[in-house]
PDB file of C-alpha atoms in Angstrom:
ATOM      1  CA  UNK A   1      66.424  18.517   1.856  1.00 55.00           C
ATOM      2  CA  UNK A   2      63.717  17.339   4.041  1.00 65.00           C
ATOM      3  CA  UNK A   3      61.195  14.692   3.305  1.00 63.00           C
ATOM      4  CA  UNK A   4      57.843  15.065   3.687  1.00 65.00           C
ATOM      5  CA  UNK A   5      56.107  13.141   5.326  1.00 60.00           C
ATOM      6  CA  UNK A   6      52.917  11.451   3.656  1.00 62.00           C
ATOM      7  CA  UNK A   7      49.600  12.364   5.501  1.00 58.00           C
ATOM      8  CA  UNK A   8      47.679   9.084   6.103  1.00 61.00           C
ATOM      9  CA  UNK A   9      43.911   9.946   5.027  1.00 62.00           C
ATOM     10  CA  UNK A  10      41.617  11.514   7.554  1.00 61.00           C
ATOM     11  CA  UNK A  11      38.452   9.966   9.120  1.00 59.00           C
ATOM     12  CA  UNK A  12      36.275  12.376   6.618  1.00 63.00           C
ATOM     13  CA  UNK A  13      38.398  11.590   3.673  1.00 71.00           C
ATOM     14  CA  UNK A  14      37.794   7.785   4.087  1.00 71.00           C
ATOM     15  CA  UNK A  15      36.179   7.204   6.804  1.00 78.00           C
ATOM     16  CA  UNK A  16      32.805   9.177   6.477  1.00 79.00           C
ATOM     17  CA  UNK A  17      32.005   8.347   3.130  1.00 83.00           C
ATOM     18  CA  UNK A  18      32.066   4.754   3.821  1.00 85.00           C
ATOM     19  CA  UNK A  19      30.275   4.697   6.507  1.00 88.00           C
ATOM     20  CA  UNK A  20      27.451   6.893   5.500  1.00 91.00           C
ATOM     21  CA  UNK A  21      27.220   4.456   2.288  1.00 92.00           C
ATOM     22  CA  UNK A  22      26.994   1.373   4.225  1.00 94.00           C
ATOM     23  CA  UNK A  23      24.374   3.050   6.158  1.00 96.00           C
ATOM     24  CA  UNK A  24      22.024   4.015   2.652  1.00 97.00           C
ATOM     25  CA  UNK A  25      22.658   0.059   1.957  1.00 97.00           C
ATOM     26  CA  UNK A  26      21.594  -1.058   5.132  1.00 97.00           C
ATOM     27  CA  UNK A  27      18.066   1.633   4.784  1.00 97.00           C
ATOM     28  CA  UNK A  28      17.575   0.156   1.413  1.00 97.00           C
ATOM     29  CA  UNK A  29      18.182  -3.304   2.743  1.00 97.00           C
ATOM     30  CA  UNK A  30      15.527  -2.360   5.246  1.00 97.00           C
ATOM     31  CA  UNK A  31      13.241  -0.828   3.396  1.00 97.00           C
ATOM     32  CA  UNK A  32      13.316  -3.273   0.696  1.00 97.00           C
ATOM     33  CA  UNK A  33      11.951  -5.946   3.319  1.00 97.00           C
ATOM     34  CA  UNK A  34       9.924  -3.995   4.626  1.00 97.00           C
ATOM     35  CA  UNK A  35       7.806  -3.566   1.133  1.00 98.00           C
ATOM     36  CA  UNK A  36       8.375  -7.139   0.753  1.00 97.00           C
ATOM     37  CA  UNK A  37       6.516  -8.353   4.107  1.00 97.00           C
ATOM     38  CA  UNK A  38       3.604  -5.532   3.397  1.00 97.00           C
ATOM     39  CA  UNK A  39       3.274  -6.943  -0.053  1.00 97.00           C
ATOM     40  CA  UNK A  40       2.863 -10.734   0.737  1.00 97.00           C
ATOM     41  CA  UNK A  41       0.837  -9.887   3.478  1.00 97.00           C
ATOM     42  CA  UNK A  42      -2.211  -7.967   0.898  1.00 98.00           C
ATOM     43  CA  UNK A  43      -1.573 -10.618  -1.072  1.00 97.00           C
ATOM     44  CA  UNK A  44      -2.869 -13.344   1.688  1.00 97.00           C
ATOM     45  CA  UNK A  45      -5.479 -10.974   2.280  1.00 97.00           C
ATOM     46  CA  UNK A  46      -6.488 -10.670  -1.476  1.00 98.00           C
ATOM     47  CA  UNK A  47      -6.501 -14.467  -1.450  1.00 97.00           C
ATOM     48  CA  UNK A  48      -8.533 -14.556   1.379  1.00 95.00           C
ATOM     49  CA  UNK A  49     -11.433 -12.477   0.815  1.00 95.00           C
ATOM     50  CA  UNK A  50     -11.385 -13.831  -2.529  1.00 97.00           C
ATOM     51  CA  UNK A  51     -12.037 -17.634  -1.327  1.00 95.00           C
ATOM     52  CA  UNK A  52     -14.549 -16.104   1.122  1.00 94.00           C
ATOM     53  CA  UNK A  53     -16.434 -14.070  -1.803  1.00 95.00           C
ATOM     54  CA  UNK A  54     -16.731 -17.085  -3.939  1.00 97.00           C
ATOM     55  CA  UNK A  55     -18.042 -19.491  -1.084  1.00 96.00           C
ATOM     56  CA  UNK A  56     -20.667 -16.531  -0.144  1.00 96.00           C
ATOM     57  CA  UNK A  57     -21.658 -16.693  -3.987  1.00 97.00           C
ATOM     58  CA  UNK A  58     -21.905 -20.451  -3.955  1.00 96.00           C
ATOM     59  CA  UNK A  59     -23.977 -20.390  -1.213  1.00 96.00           C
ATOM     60  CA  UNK A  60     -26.363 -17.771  -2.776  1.00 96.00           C
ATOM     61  CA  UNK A  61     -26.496 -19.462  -5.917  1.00 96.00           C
ATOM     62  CA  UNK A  62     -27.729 -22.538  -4.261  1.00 96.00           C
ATOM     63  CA  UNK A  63     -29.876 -21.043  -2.241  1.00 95.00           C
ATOM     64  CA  UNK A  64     -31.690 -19.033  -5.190  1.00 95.00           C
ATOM     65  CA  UNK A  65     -31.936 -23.144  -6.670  1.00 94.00           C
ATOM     66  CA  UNK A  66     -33.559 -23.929  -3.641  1.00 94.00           C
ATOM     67  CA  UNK A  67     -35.893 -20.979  -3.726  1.00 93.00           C
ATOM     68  CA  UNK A  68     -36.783 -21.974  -7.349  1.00 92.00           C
ATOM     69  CA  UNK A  69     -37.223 -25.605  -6.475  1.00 92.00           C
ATOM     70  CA  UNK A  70     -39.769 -24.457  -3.414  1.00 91.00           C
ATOM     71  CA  UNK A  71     -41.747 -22.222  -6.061  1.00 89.00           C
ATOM     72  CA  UNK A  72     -42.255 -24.829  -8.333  1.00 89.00           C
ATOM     73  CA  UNK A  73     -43.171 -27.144  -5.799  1.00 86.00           C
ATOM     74  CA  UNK A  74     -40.682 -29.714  -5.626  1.00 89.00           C
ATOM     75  CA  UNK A  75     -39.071 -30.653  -2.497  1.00 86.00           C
ATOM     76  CA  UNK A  76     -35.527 -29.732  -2.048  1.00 88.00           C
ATOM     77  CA  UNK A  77     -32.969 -31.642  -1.211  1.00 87.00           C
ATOM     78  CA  UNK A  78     -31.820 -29.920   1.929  1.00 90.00           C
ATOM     79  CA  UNK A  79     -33.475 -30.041   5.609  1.00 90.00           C
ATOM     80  CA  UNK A  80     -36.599 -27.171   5.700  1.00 91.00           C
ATOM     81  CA  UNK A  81     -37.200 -25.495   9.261  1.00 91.00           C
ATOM     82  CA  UNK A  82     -41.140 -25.498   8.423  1.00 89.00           C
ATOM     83  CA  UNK A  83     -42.418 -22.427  10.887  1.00 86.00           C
ATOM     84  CA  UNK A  84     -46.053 -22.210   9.719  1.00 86.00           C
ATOM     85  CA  UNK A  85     -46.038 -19.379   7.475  1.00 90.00           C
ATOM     86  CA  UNK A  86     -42.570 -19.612   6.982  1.00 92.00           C
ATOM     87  CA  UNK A  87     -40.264 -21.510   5.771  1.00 93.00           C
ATOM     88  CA  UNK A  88     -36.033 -21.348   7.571  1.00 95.00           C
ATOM     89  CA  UNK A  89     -33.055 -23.040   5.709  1.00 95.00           C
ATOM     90  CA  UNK A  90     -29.535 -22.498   6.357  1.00 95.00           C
ATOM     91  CA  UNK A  91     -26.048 -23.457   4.062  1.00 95.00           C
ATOM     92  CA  UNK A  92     -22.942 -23.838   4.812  1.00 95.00           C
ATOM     93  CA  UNK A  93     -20.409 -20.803   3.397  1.00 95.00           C
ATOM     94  CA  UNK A  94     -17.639 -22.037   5.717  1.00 92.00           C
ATOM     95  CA  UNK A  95     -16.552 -23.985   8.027  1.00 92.00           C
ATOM     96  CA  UNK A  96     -17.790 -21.189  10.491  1.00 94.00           C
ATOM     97  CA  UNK A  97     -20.270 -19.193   8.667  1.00 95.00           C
ATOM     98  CA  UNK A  98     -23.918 -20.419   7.025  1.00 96.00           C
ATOM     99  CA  UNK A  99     -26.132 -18.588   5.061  1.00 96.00           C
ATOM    100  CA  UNK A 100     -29.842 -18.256   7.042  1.00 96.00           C
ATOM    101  CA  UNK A 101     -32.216 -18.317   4.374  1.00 96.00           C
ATOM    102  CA  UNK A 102     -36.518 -17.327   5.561  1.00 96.00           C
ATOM    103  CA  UNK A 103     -39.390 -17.189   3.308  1.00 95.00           C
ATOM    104  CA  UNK A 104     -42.661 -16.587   3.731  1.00 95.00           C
ATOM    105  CA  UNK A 105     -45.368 -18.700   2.069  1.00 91.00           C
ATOM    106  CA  UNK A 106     -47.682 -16.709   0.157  1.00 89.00           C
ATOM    107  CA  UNK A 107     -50.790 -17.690  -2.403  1.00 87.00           C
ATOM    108  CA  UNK A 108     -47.735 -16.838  -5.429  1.00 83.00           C
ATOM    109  CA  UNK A 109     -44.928 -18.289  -3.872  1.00 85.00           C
ATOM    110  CA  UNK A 110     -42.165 -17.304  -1.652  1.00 91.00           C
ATOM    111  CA  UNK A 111     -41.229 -13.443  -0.037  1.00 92.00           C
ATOM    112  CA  UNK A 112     -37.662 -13.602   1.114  1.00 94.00           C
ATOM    113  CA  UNK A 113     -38.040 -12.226   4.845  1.00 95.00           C
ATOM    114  CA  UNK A 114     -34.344 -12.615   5.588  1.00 95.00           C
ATOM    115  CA  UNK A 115     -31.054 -13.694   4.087  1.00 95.00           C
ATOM    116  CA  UNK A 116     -28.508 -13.547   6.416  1.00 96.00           C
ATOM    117  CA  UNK A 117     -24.928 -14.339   7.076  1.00 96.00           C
ATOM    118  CA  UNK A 118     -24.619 -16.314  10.705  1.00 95.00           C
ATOM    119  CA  UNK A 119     -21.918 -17.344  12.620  1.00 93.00           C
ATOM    120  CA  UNK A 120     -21.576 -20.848  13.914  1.00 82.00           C
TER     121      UNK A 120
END
């Protein structure tokens, strides 16, 4: 009798599936960091505009003090551009932005002409 002779396995018995699952890993892999990156970078974003929204509102709110403290007549404790019938102050937001405050003086008080975000 003859022996047979064992067949060694194929490239698409072995070969293919192996290499078509390293190449799913490697697209996960991929993918994975991909979502990763995007992710952080929203999150620095987020961050971001979140420090920038709360120095806008701390700016407002003093401003809106300073308005008060002009209605009621005091004097407040930041430099007034005195214009004649109106009144310019600016505050810092950032290092690069300032809010530009302008009022108009009128027998009740103040009219708020503009209040404006500037760069420096």
């Amino acid at each position: 009798m003859r022996e047979r002779k064992t067949a060694s396995p194929g490239f698409f018995t072995m070969g293919a599936p192996l290499l078509l699952t390293a190449l799913l890993v490697l697209m996960l892999v991929t993918f994975s960091l991909l979502s990763l990156s995007s992710a952080r970078e929203e999150q620095r974003r987020a961050e971001l505009m979140a420090q920038r929204s709360c120095a806008y509102y701390a700016a407002c709110s003093q401003a809106e003090a300073v308005l008060d403290r002009l209605t009621c007549g005091e004097a407040p404790d930041i430099p007034l551009e005195d214009q004649g019938d109106t009144l310019r102050f600016r505050l810092p937001i950032t290092e690069t932005q300032s809010l530009s405050v302008t009022l108009r003086k009128e027998p009740g008080g103040y009219t708020v002409v503009s209040w404006t975000v500037e760069n420096n």
